[in-house]
Each structure stands twice: as structure tokens, then as C-alpha cells.
Amino acid sequence: MSTVFETALKGKHLVIVGGSSGMGKATAKMAAALGAKVTIASRNPAKLQAAADEIGGGVKAAPVDTTQEADVKSWVGGLGPVDHLVITASSAAHGAFMDLPTDDLRDMVEAKFLGPYVAAREVLPVLSNGGSITLFSGVLSRRPSAGATGLGAVNAAVEALAKGLALELSGRARVNCISPGMVATEAYAAMPDAAREDMYAQVGGRLPVGRVGEAQDVAQAVIMAMTNEFLTGTVLDVDGGHLVRD
Ligand SMILES: NC(=O)c1ccc[n+]([C@@H]2O[C@H](COP(=O)([O-])OP(=O)(O)OC[C@H]3O[C@@H](n4cnc5c(N)ncnc54)[C@H](OP(=O)(O)O)[C@@H]3O)[C@@H](O)[C@H]2O)c1
């Protein structure tokens, strides 16, 4: 018997920008298993193709850097009609308010806000009526952390973008934003293993669910957001209870 998600996604074309890693890749895997036609995108073509090969199921790789507007325009030309767009692609800059170099902040705004803004705008003409856009923010917009003020502010901007766009696209497409808490992904790959595991234990131990997230936890929420036709303009917190903890 088909699940409600299989019925909603079978044969639909999903484009996942950031699909070579972490939550984007987990979403691509889940959607492909549910019968969707999936295209994944990110900057590094070799890493992207490796992810597509790993996922299998006919997943296509279409490299793009969302910070290069001209490239985004030509990338969209090769996609064909799109039913659901998911954008996890970002980069994060950490640093105290007085210390974070302006160029690092600017790069983060480019990657986490402007890139998704431009990608959503360029995909819109090929997005099906009744389709969806899912953006990504993060828990820091509403549970700030010292040393991540810039990132929290950019997350808040992405949430405002999702809400405003949901209104602007009324009757045309639904727009939602996923706000993850800490999720164990390749985003933390540069940390030494012991320090990373310690961080996961410390952060997870303070959450109501007692652990940090797995990419699949968030993928489930993305699938729900893109298929639930009564959901738009929502920021969906997938954070293990981070917003309600002490
Ligand atoms: N992991 C967490 O704890 C956490 C917490 C809160 C919020 N978030 C947010 O959740 C989202 C997903 O995070 P994640 O941990 O799954 O990330 P991730 O594993 O680091 O994956 C990021 C993906 O984006 C791609 N990418 C980065 N910059 C790009 C660009 N300019 N153009 C196109 N693709 C680009 C990367 O591939 P290339 O490098 O090859 O381009 C990669 O596929 C992000 O928006 C992140 O800020 C994450």
C-alpha cells in the first residue's frame, strides 16, 4: 500500500540545492526512495556526482554555485519543469561581533541568504503551479549564541524571506522554512573527531530528546513540508526541543 508521501511524490521532480551532503543528501535519498525524480545541485561536481551515484535511483547531478547569479540562470535552463525546490546550501561564519571580519560576514550572507534568494527567484518560472519551495534557517535566529550573532541574523532573514514569499506566491506555490537545531552532518567534518563527538554529547545532553539530530530526522520534515498542501509561510523547528530547553 502506498504511503501518503509516495502518492504525493511519485514522478514529481525535486531539485535539492545542497544535495551532495548532510540534510540535502538525506532528503534526496528519502525522496528518491518514495518515487520522486530527483536532481541534486552543489558546487563541487565530483562530490556531487559521487552523492548521486551513492543515492542511485536515477538521481541527476546538476552543479551550480548559488552565489554566481549568471551561472544560476543557465543552470535553471537545464532543469526542465520543477515541482519542489529545496535549498540547504549555505556556509556559516562564526565569530564575536567585534572580531568577525566583514568579508566573512558578507560571504555568509551571499551563501546563506542571497544565493537561496536568487536560486528561488530563477527557478520560479519553471516551478509547477501548486509546487513548493523549502528554505533552511537554523535555531540561532531565536536561541542566539554568543559568537554566532551574524549567523543568527542571517537565519532570521531567511525565515522572513520564506514568510514574505509565501504571501507573495499565494495560490501559485507554497514556501516554508526548516529551522534545524544541531544536526550531525559533514558541516562539522573539519573538527577533530573527539572534539566533535564531545560537542554532540554536550549539546544533545541538554536537549529534551537527549541527542543531536541526524540528517534523516530533518529529511522527514522536509518531505512533510513539501507535500502538505495546507502548509505555507511556516518555520518548522526540527531541533530536538532546543527552543524550549533551559
Ligand atoms: N548541521 C547543523 O547543525 C545545522 C544547524 C542549523 C542550521 N543548519 C542549516 O541547515 C542547512 C543544511 O546544513 P547541512 O549541515 O546539511 O550542510 P552541509 O552538510 O555542510 O551541506 C551543505 C551543502 O551545500 C552545498 N553548498 C554550499 N555552498 C553552496 C553554494 N554556494 N552553492 C551551491 N551549493 C552549495 C555543499 O556542497 P559544495 O561545498 O560542494 O558546494 C553541500 O552540498 C544549512 O542551511 C545550514 O546552515 C545546519
Tab-separated table of C-alpha atoms and ligand atoms in Angstrom:
chain	number	residue	atom	x	y	z
A	1	MET	CA	0.000	0.000	0.000
A	2	SER	CA	1.367	3.435	-0.966
A	3	THR	CA	2.021	5.889	1.807
A	4	VAL	CA	0.650	9.396	1.564
A	5	PHE	CA	4.186	10.575	0.767
A	6	GLU	CA	4.648	8.109	-2.104
A	7	THR	CA	1.327	9.198	-3.565
A	8	ALA	CA	2.306	12.858	-3.309
A	9	LEU	CA	5.853	12.489	-4.642
A	10	LYS	CA	5.734	9.702	-7.222
A	11	GLY	CA	7.049	11.082	-10.516
A	12	LYS	CA	7.461	14.613	-9.151
A	13	HIS	CA	10.669	16.466	-9.977
A	14	LEU	CA	12.542	17.623	-6.870
A	15	VAL	CA	15.577	19.877	-7.087
A	16	ILE	CA	17.734	19.912	-3.960
A	17	VAL	CA	20.434	22.576	-3.850
A	18	GLY	CA	22.952	21.348	-1.287
A	19	GLY	CA	22.074	17.742	-2.148
A	20	SER	CA	25.654	16.419	-2.086
A	21	SER	CA	25.881	16.465	1.705
A	22	GLY	CA	24.116	16.371	5.048
A	23	MET	CA	20.413	17.137	5.209
A	24	GLY	CA	20.141	17.817	1.462
A	25	LYS	CA	21.580	14.398	0.612
A	26	ALA	CA	19.362	12.666	3.184
A	27	THR	CA	16.326	14.407	1.670
A	28	ALA	CA	17.391	13.348	-1.830
A	29	LYS	CA	17.717	9.718	-0.670
A	30	MET	CA	14.333	9.721	1.042
A	31	ALA	CA	12.561	11.396	-1.868
A	32	ALA	CA	14.130	9.051	-4.442
A	33	ALA	CA	13.029	6.057	-2.344
A	34	LEU	CA	9.495	7.493	-2.379
A	35	GLY	CA	9.485	7.543	-6.189
A	36	ALA	CA	10.382	11.171	-6.916
A	37	LYS	CA	12.649	12.200	-9.789
A	38	VAL	CA	15.496	13.961	-8.009
A	39	THR	CA	18.121	16.430	-9.190
A	40	ILE	CA	20.833	17.406	-6.715
A	41	ALA	CA	22.992	20.513	-7.040
A	42	SER	CA	26.061	21.968	-5.318
A	43	ARG	CA	29.412	23.489	-6.303
A	44	ASN	CA	31.871	20.582	-6.355
A	45	PRO	CA	30.988	18.423	-9.411
A	46	ALA	CA	32.972	15.350	-8.301
A	47	LYS	CA	31.438	15.335	-4.812
A	48	LEU	CA	28.014	15.905	-6.348
A	49	GLN	CA	28.349	13.015	-8.812
A	50	ALA	CA	29.606	10.740	-6.011
A	51	ALA	CA	26.488	11.611	-3.987
A	52	ALA	CA	24.221	10.941	-6.983
A	53	ASP	CA	25.937	7.562	-7.539
A	54	GLU	CA	25.577	6.715	-3.836
A	55	ILE	CA	21.864	7.580	-3.820
A	56	GLY	CA	21.180	5.768	-7.120
A	57	GLY	CA	17.598	5.569	-8.389
A	58	GLY	CA	18.362	7.777	-11.399
A	59	VAL	CA	19.252	10.835	-9.316
A	60	LYS	CA	20.772	13.516	-11.563
A	61	ALA	CA	23.654	15.835	-10.696
A	62	ALA	CA	23.473	19.456	-11.887
A	63	PRO	CA	26.346	21.521	-10.450
A	64	VAL	CA	25.812	25.171	-9.559
A	65	ASP	CA	27.190	27.835	-7.233
A	66	THR	CA	24.211	29.828	-5.979
A	67	THR	CA	26.423	32.865	-5.354
A	68	GLN	CA	27.112	33.191	-9.110
A	69	GLU	CA	23.923	34.702	-10.484
A	70	ALA	CA	24.758	34.217	-14.179
A	71	ASP	CA	25.547	30.536	-13.532
A	72	VAL	CA	22.257	30.087	-11.663
A	73	LYS	CA	20.365	31.436	-14.678
A	74	SER	CA	21.987	28.983	-17.108
A	75	TRP	CA	21.668	26.114	-14.568
A	76	VAL	CA	17.890	26.677	-14.402
A	77	GLY	CA	17.758	26.393	-18.198
A	78	GLY	CA	18.917	22.768	-17.919
A	79	LEU	CA	16.488	21.669	-15.202
A	80	GLY	CA	13.190	21.377	-17.064
A	81	PRO	CA	9.942	21.690	-15.094
A	82	VAL	CA	10.387	21.531	-11.304
A	83	ASP	CA	7.731	20.520	-8.764
A	84	HIS	CA	9.576	21.104	-5.495
A	85	LEU	CA	12.696	23.155	-4.760
A	86	VAL	CA	14.708	22.592	-1.561
A	87	ILE	CA	17.722	24.763	-0.733
A	88	THR	CA	20.006	23.618	2.071
A	89	ALA	CA	23.162	25.163	0.562
A	90	SER	CA	24.907	27.591	2.855
A	91	SER	CA	28.083	28.416	4.639
A	92	ALA	CA	28.351	29.645	8.217
A	93	ALA	CA	30.741	32.193	9.701
A	94	HIS	CA	31.306	32.179	13.450
A	95	GLY	CA	32.979	34.912	15.455
A	96	ALA	CA	32.314	37.501	18.126
A	97	PHE	CA	30.621	40.700	16.975
A	98	MET	CA	33.798	42.766	17.255
A	99	ASP	CA	36.033	40.107	15.693
A	100	LEU	CA	34.155	38.628	12.726
A	101	PRO	CA	35.726	40.112	9.572
A	102	THR	CA	33.193	41.910	7.383
A	103	ASP	CA	34.267	39.822	4.384
A	104	ASP	CA	33.409	36.590	6.272
A	105	LEU	CA	30.006	38.032	7.147
A	106	ARG	CA	29.486	39.121	3.545
A	107	ASP	CA	30.397	35.629	2.238
A	108	MET	CA	27.879	34.081	4.633
A	109	VAL	CA	25.128	36.480	3.543
A	110	GLU	CA	25.950	35.589	-0.080
A	111	ALA	CA	25.838	31.827	0.544
A	112	LYS	CA	23.007	31.536	3.070
A	113	PHE	CA	20.653	34.359	2.087
A	114	LEU	CA	21.349	35.872	-1.343
A	115	GLY	CA	22.187	32.540	-3.012
A	116	PRO	CA	18.899	30.904	-1.956
A	117	TYR	CA	17.019	34.133	-2.785
A	118	VAL	CA	18.424	34.195	-6.328
A	119	ALA	CA	18.012	30.432	-6.833
A	120	ALA	CA	14.344	30.563	-5.738
A	121	ARG	CA	13.683	33.571	-7.968
A	122	GLU	CA	15.292	31.976	-11.029
A	123	VAL	CA	13.581	28.592	-10.520
A	124	LEU	CA	10.146	30.161	-10.030
A	125	PRO	CA	9.323	30.461	-13.770
A	126	VAL	CA	9.828	26.684	-14.173
A	127	LEU	CA	8.178	25.751	-10.852
A	128	SER	CA	4.838	23.971	-11.299
A	129	ASN	CA	1.676	25.661	-10.136
A	130	GLY	CA	0.997	24.135	-6.721
A	131	GLY	CA	4.696	23.388	-6.221
A	132	SER	CA	6.792	24.245	-3.184
A	133	ILE	CA	9.984	25.920	-2.062
A	134	THR	CA	11.695	24.863	1.173
A	135	LEU	CA	14.414	27.106	2.588
A	136	PHE	CA	16.745	26.478	5.554
A	137	SER	CA	17.474	28.747	8.511
A	138	GLY	CA	18.629	27.462	11.945
A	139	VAL	CA	17.830	27.604	15.651
A	140	LEU	CA	20.223	30.530	16.266
A	141	SER	CA	17.694	33.053	14.938
A	142	ARG	CA	15.575	32.590	18.072
A	143	ARG	CA	18.050	30.947	20.530
A	144	PRO	CA	21.108	33.100	19.975
A	145	SER	CA	24.584	32.030	20.928
A	146	ALA	CA	27.492	34.333	21.725
A	147	GLY	CA	29.879	34.185	18.798
A	148	ALA	CA	27.137	33.417	16.291
A	149	THR	CA	25.233	36.701	16.207
A	150	GLY	CA	25.811	37.182	12.489
A	151	LEU	CA	24.628	33.662	11.670
A	152	GLY	CA	21.538	34.123	13.841
A	153	ALA	CA	20.701	37.336	11.999
A	154	VAL	CA	21.103	35.678	8.596
A	155	ASN	CA	18.866	32.801	9.742
A	156	ALA	CA	16.223	35.350	10.725
A	157	ALA	CA	16.487	36.936	7.282
A	158	VAL	CA	15.897	33.552	5.615
A	159	GLU	CA	12.811	32.994	7.800
A	160	ALA	CA	11.456	36.423	6.831
A	161	LEU	CA	12.132	35.610	3.180
A	162	ALA	CA	10.132	32.380	3.448
A	163	LYS	CA	7.174	34.093	5.122
A	164	GLY	CA	7.087	37.044	2.735
A	165	LEU	CA	7.469	34.830	-0.295
A	166	ALA	CA	4.690	32.524	0.901
A	167	LEU	CA	2.382	35.523	0.883
A	168	GLU	CA	3.641	36.856	-2.441
A	169	LEU	CA	3.210	33.447	-4.092
A	170	SER	CA	-0.298	32.850	-2.682
A	171	GLY	CA	-2.159	30.388	-4.888
A	172	ARG	CA	0.962	29.815	-7.006
A	173	ALA	CA	3.372	27.910	-4.764
A	174	ARG	CA	3.893	27.170	-1.062
A	175	VAL	CA	7.024	28.341	0.733
A	176	ASN	CA	8.297	27.065	4.073
A	177	CYS	CA	11.485	27.227	6.095
A	178	ILE	CA	13.089	24.411	8.073
A	179	SER	CA	14.969	25.564	11.169
A	180	PRO	CA	17.285	22.777	12.336
A	181	GLY	CA	18.995	22.580	15.681
A	182	MET	CA	22.380	20.897	15.782
A	183	VAL	CA	22.444	18.022	13.302
A	184	ALA	CA	25.409	15.669	12.848
A	185	THR	CA	26.449	16.300	9.236
A	186	GLU	CA	29.549	16.913	7.142
A	187	ALA	CA	29.227	20.575	8.168
A	188	TYR	CA	31.332	19.625	11.213
A	189	ALA	CA	33.801	17.416	9.300
A	190	ALA	CA	36.702	19.827	9.806
A	191	MET	CA	36.601	19.394	13.601
A	192	PRO	CA	38.816	16.759	15.250
A	193	ASP	CA	36.720	13.623	15.839
A	194	ALA	CA	36.962	13.710	19.644
A	195	ALA	CA	36.027	17.395	19.876
A	196	ARG	CA	33.077	16.862	17.527
A	197	GLU	CA	31.744	13.872	19.488
A	198	ASP	CA	32.166	15.812	22.711
A	199	MET	CA	30.229	18.750	21.244
A	200	TYR	CA	27.411	16.436	20.114
A	201	ALA	CA	27.264	14.863	23.586
A	202	GLN	CA	27.264	18.246	25.344
A	203	VAL	CA	24.645	19.852	23.091
A	204	GLY	CA	22.499	16.725	22.773
A	205	GLY	CA	22.580	16.103	26.525
A	206	ARG	CA	20.895	19.461	27.133
A	207	LEU	CA	18.044	18.791	24.692
A	208	PRO	CA	14.695	17.221	25.658
A	209	VAL	CA	15.345	14.382	23.175
A	210	GLY	CA	18.798	13.738	24.659
A	211	ARG	CA	20.762	13.788	21.410
A	212	VAL	CA	21.656	15.963	18.441
A	213	GLY	CA	19.828	15.386	15.171
A	214	GLU	CA	20.583	13.018	12.328
A	215	ALA	CA	20.192	14.204	8.743
A	216	GLN	CA	17.261	11.790	8.298
A	217	ASP	CA	15.341	13.500	11.128
A	218	VAL	CA	15.351	16.672	9.072
A	219	ALA	CA	14.739	14.930	5.745
A	220	GLN	CA	11.440	13.603	7.151
A	221	ALA	CA	10.384	17.159	7.984
A	222	VAL	CA	11.322	18.408	4.517
A	223	ILE	CA	9.235	15.666	2.875
A	224	MET	CA	6.298	16.656	5.074
A	225	ALA	CA	6.729	20.375	4.316
A	226	MET	CA	6.833	19.871	0.552
A	227	THR	CA	3.855	17.511	0.430
A	228	ASN	CA	1.432	19.031	2.973
A	229	GLU	CA	-0.788	21.270	0.888
A	230	PHE	CA	-2.053	23.204	3.929
A	231	LEU	CA	1.427	24.280	4.999
A	232	THR	CA	2.899	27.573	3.852
A	233	GLY	CA	4.673	30.537	5.442
A	234	THR	CA	5.800	28.266	8.275
A	235	VAL	CA	9.104	27.977	10.073
A	236	LEU	CA	9.318	24.340	11.091
A	237	ASP	CA	11.617	23.798	14.078
A	238	VAL	CA	13.378	20.444	13.832
A	239	ASP	CA	15.663	20.909	16.776
A	240	GLY	CA	15.106	18.187	19.401
A	241	GLY	CA	13.417	20.751	21.621
A	242	HIS	CA	16.255	23.304	21.570
A	243	LEU	CA	13.814	26.232	21.610
A	244	VAL	CA	12.106	25.040	24.797
A	245	ARG	CA	15.090	23.800	26.785
A	246	ASP	CA	16.523	25.754	29.739
B	1	LIG	N1	24.253	20.952	10.625
B	1	LIG	C1	23.744	21.730	11.571
B	1	LIG	O1	23.966	21.528	12.785
B	1	LIG	C2	22.854	22.902	11.208
B	1	LIG	C3	22.243	23.622	12.252
B	1	LIG	C4	21.387	24.676	11.943
B	1	LIG	C5	21.170	25.011	10.613
B	1	LIG	N2	21.780	24.312	9.627
B	1	LIG	C6	21.497	24.680	8.243
B	1	LIG	O2	20.924	23.565	7.592
B	1	LIG	C7	21.301	23.565	6.211
B	1	LIG	C8	21.918	22.234	5.836
B	1	LIG	O3	23.072	22.031	6.643
B	1	LIG	P1	23.977	20.726	6.478
B	1	LIG	O4	24.611	20.503	7.808
B	1	LIG	O5	23.203	19.630	5.827
B	1	LIG	O6	25.092	21.282	5.472
B	1	LIG	P2	26.318	20.537	4.767
B	1	LIG	O7	26.372	19.085	5.103
B	1	LIG	O8	27.535	21.369	5.043
B	1	LIG	O9	25.941	20.659	3.213
B	1	LIG	C9	25.942	21.880	2.561
B	1	LIG	C10	25.683	21.624	1.090
B	1	LIG	O10	25.573	22.876	0.398
B	1	LIG	C11	26.466	22.884	-0.724
B	1	LIG	N3	26.816	24.289	-0.928
B	1	LIG	C12	27.463	25.111	-0.069
B	1	LIG	N4	27.579	26.338	-0.612
B	1	LIG	C13	26.971	26.278	-1.841
B	1	LIG	C14	26.775	27.226	-2.869
B	1	LIG	N5	27.216	28.486	-2.770
B	1	LIG	N6	26.121	26.839	-3.983
B	1	LIG	C15	25.657	25.571	-4.108
B	1	LIG	N7	25.825	24.627	-3.165
B	1	LIG	C16	26.488	24.987	-2.043
B	1	LIG	C17	27.602	21.942	-0.299
B	1	LIG	O11	28.330	21.374	-1.363
B	1	LIG	P3	29.611	22.120	-2.050
B	1	LIG	O12	30.502	22.538	-0.918
B	1	LIG	O13	30.211	21.130	-2.987
B	1	LIG	O14	29.036	23.274	-2.769
B	1	LIG	C18	26.782	20.854	0.379
B	1	LIG	O15	26.177	20.012	-0.580
B	1	LIG	C19	22.234	24.768	6.044
B	1	LIG	O16	21.487	25.864	5.571
B	1	LIG	C20	22.728	25.040	7.446
B	1	LIG	O17	23.097	26.403	7.638
B	1	LIG	C21	22.629	23.270	9.894
